[in-house]
PDB file of C-alpha atoms in Angstrom:
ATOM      1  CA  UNK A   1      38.543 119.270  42.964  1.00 77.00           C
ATOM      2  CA  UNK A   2      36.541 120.999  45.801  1.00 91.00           C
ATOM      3  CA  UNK A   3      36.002 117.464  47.366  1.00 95.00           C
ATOM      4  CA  UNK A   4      39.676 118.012  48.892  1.00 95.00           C
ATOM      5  CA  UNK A   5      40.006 121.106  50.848  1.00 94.00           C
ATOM      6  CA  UNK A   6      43.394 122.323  52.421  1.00 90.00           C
ATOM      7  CA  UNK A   7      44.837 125.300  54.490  1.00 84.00           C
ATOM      8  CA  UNK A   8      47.918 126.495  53.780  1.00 82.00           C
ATOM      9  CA  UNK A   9      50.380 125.884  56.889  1.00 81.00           C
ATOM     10  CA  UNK A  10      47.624 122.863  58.581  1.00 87.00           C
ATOM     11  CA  UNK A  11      49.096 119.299  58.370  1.00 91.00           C
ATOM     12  CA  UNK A  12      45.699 118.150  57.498  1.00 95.00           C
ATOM     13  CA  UNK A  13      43.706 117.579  54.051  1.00 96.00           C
ATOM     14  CA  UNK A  14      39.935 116.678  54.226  1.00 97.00           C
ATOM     15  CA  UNK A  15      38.040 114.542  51.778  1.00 97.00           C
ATOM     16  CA  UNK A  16      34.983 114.893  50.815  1.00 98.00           C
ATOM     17  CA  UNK A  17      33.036 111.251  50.034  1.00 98.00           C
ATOM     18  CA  UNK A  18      29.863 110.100  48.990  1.00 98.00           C
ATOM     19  CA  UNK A  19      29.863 106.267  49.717  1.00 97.00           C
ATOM     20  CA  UNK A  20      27.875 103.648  48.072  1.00 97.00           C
ATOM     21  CA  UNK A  21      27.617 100.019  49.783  1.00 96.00           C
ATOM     22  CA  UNK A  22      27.631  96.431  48.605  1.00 96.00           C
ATOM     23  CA  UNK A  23      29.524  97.172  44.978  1.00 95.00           C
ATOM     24  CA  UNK A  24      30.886  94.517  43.445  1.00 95.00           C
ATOM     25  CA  UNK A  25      34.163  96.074  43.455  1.00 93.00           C
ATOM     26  CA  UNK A  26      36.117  98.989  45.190  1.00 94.00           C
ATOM     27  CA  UNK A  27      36.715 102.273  43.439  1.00 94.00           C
ATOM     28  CA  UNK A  28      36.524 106.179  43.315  1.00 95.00           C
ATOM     29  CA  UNK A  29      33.437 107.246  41.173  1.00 94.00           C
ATOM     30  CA  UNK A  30      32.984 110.899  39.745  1.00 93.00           C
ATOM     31  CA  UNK A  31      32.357 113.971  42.083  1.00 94.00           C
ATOM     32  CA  UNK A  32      28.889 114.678  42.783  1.00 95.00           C
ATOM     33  CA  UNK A  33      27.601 117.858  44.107  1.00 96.00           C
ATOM     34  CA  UNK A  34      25.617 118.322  47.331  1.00 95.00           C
ATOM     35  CA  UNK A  35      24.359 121.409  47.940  1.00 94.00           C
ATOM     36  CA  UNK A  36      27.246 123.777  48.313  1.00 94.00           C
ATOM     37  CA  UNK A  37      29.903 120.487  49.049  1.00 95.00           C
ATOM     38  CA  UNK A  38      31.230 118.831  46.289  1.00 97.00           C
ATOM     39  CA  UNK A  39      31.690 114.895  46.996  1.00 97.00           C
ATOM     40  CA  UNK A  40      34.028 112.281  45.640  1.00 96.00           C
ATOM     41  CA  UNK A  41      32.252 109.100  44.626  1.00 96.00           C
ATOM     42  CA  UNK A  42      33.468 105.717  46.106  1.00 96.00           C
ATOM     43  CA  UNK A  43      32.274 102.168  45.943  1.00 96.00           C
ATOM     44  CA  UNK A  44      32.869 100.002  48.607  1.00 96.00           C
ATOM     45  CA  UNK A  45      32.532  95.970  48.911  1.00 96.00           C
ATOM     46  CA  UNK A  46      31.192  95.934  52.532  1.00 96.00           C
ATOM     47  CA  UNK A  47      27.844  96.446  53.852  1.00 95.00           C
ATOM     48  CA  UNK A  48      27.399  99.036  56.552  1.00 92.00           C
ATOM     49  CA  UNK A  49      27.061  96.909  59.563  1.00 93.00           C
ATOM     50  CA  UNK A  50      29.171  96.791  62.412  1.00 94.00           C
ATOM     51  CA  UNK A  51      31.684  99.391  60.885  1.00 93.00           C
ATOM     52  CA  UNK A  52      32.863  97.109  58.239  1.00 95.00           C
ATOM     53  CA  UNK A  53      31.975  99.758  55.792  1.00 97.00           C
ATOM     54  CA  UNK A  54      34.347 102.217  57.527  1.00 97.00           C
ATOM     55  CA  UNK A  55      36.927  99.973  58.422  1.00 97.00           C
ATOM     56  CA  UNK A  56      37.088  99.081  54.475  1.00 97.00           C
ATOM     57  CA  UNK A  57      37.384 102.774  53.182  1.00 98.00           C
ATOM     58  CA  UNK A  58      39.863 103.471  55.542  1.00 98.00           C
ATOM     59  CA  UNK A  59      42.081 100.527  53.548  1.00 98.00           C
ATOM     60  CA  UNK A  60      41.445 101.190  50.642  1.00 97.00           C
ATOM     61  CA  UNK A  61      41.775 104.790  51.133  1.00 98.00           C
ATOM     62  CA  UNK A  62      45.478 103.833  52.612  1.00 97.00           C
ATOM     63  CA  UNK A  63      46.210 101.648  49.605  1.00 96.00           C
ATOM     64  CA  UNK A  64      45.067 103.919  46.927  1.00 96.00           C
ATOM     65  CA  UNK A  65      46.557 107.128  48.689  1.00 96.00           C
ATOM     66  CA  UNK A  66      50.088 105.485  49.988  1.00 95.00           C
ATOM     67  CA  UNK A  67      49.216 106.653  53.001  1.00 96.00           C
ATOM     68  CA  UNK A  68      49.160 104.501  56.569  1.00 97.00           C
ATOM     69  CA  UNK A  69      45.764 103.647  58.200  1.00 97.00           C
ATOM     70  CA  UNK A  70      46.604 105.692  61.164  1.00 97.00           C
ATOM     71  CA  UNK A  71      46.630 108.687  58.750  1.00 97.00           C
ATOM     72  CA  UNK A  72      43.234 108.560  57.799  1.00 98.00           C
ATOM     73  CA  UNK A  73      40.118 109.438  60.111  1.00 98.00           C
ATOM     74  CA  UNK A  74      36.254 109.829  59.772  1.00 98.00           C
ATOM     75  CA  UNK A  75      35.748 113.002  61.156  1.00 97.00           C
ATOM     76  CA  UNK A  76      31.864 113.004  60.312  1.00 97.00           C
ATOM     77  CA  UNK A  77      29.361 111.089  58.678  1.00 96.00           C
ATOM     78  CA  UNK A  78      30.486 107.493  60.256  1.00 95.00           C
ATOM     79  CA  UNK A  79      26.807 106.355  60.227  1.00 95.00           C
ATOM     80  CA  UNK A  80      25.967 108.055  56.569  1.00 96.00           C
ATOM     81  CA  UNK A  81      27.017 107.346  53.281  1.00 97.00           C
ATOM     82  CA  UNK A  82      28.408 111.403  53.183  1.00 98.00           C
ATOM     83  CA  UNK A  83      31.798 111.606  55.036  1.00 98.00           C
ATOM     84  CA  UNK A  84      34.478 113.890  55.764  1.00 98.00           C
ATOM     85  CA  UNK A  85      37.978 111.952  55.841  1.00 98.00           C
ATOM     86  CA  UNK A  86      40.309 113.595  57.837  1.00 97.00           C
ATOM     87  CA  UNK A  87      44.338 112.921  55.767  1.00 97.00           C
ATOM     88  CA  UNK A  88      47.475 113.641  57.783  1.00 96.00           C
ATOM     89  CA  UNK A  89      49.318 115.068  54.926  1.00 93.00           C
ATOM     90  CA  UNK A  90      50.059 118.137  53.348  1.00 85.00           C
ATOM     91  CA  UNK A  91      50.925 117.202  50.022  1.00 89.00           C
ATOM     92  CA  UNK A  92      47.446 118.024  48.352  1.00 89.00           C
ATOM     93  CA  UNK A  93      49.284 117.473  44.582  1.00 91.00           C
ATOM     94  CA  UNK A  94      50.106 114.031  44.991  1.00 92.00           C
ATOM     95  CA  UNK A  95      46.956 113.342  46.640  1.00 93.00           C
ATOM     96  CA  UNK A  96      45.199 114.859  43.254  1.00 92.00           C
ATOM     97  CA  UNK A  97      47.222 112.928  40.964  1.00 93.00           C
ATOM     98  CA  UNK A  98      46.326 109.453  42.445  1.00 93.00           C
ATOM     99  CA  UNK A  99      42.468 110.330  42.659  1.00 92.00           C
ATOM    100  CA  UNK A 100      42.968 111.733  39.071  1.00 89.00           C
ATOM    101  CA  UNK A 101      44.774 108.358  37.951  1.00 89.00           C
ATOM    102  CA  UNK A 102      42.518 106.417  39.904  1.00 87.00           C
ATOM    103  CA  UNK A 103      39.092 107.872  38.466  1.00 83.00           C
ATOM    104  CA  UNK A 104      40.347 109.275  34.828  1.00 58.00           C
ATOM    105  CA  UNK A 105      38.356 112.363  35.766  1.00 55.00           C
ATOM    106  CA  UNK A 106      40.172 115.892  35.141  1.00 49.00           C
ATOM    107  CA  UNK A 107      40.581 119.169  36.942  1.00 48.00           C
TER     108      UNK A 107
END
């Protein structure tokens, strides 16, 4: 699971996504590699105009992670489909188990 990266001691996970538009529904897709960066797929409802892309991964990243909006942060990639999502939280194992449970994929 390279598409989450983590230092020991920093309060701060990053996620690695590749984002595709106007899907009919929204949901993690299988990791995709990039070059040297391995991506997690997601599928998201909205149409990227006006942020409503963003503003939709952000919630569902919240809902899917149990983890509060203000948690969550596009650190790069807010006007491409590759992002890095910055996660205030240390706790990189439950983070793994609801990507794993929400994507069947396995380590």
């Amino acid at each position: 699971m390279n598409f989450l990266q983590h230092q020991v001691g920093e309060p701060t996970i990053y996620l690695y996504l590749k984002v595709k538009t106007n899907a009919k529904e929204n949901a993690f897709e299988q990791p995709v590699k990039i070059g040297d960066v391995e991506y997690l797929g997601l599928r998201i409802k909205a149409l990227p105009i006006d942020g409503k892309a963003n503003k939709e991964i952000i919630n569902f990243l919240a809902k899917t992670l149990g983890l509060k909006k203000s948690m969550i942060t596009i650190v790069k990639g807010e006007a491409s489909n590759l992002k890095k999502i910055a996660l205030s939280t240390n706790d990189i194992n439950i983070l793994k188990q609801k990507i794993i449970f929400n994507t069947r994929i396995s380590e």
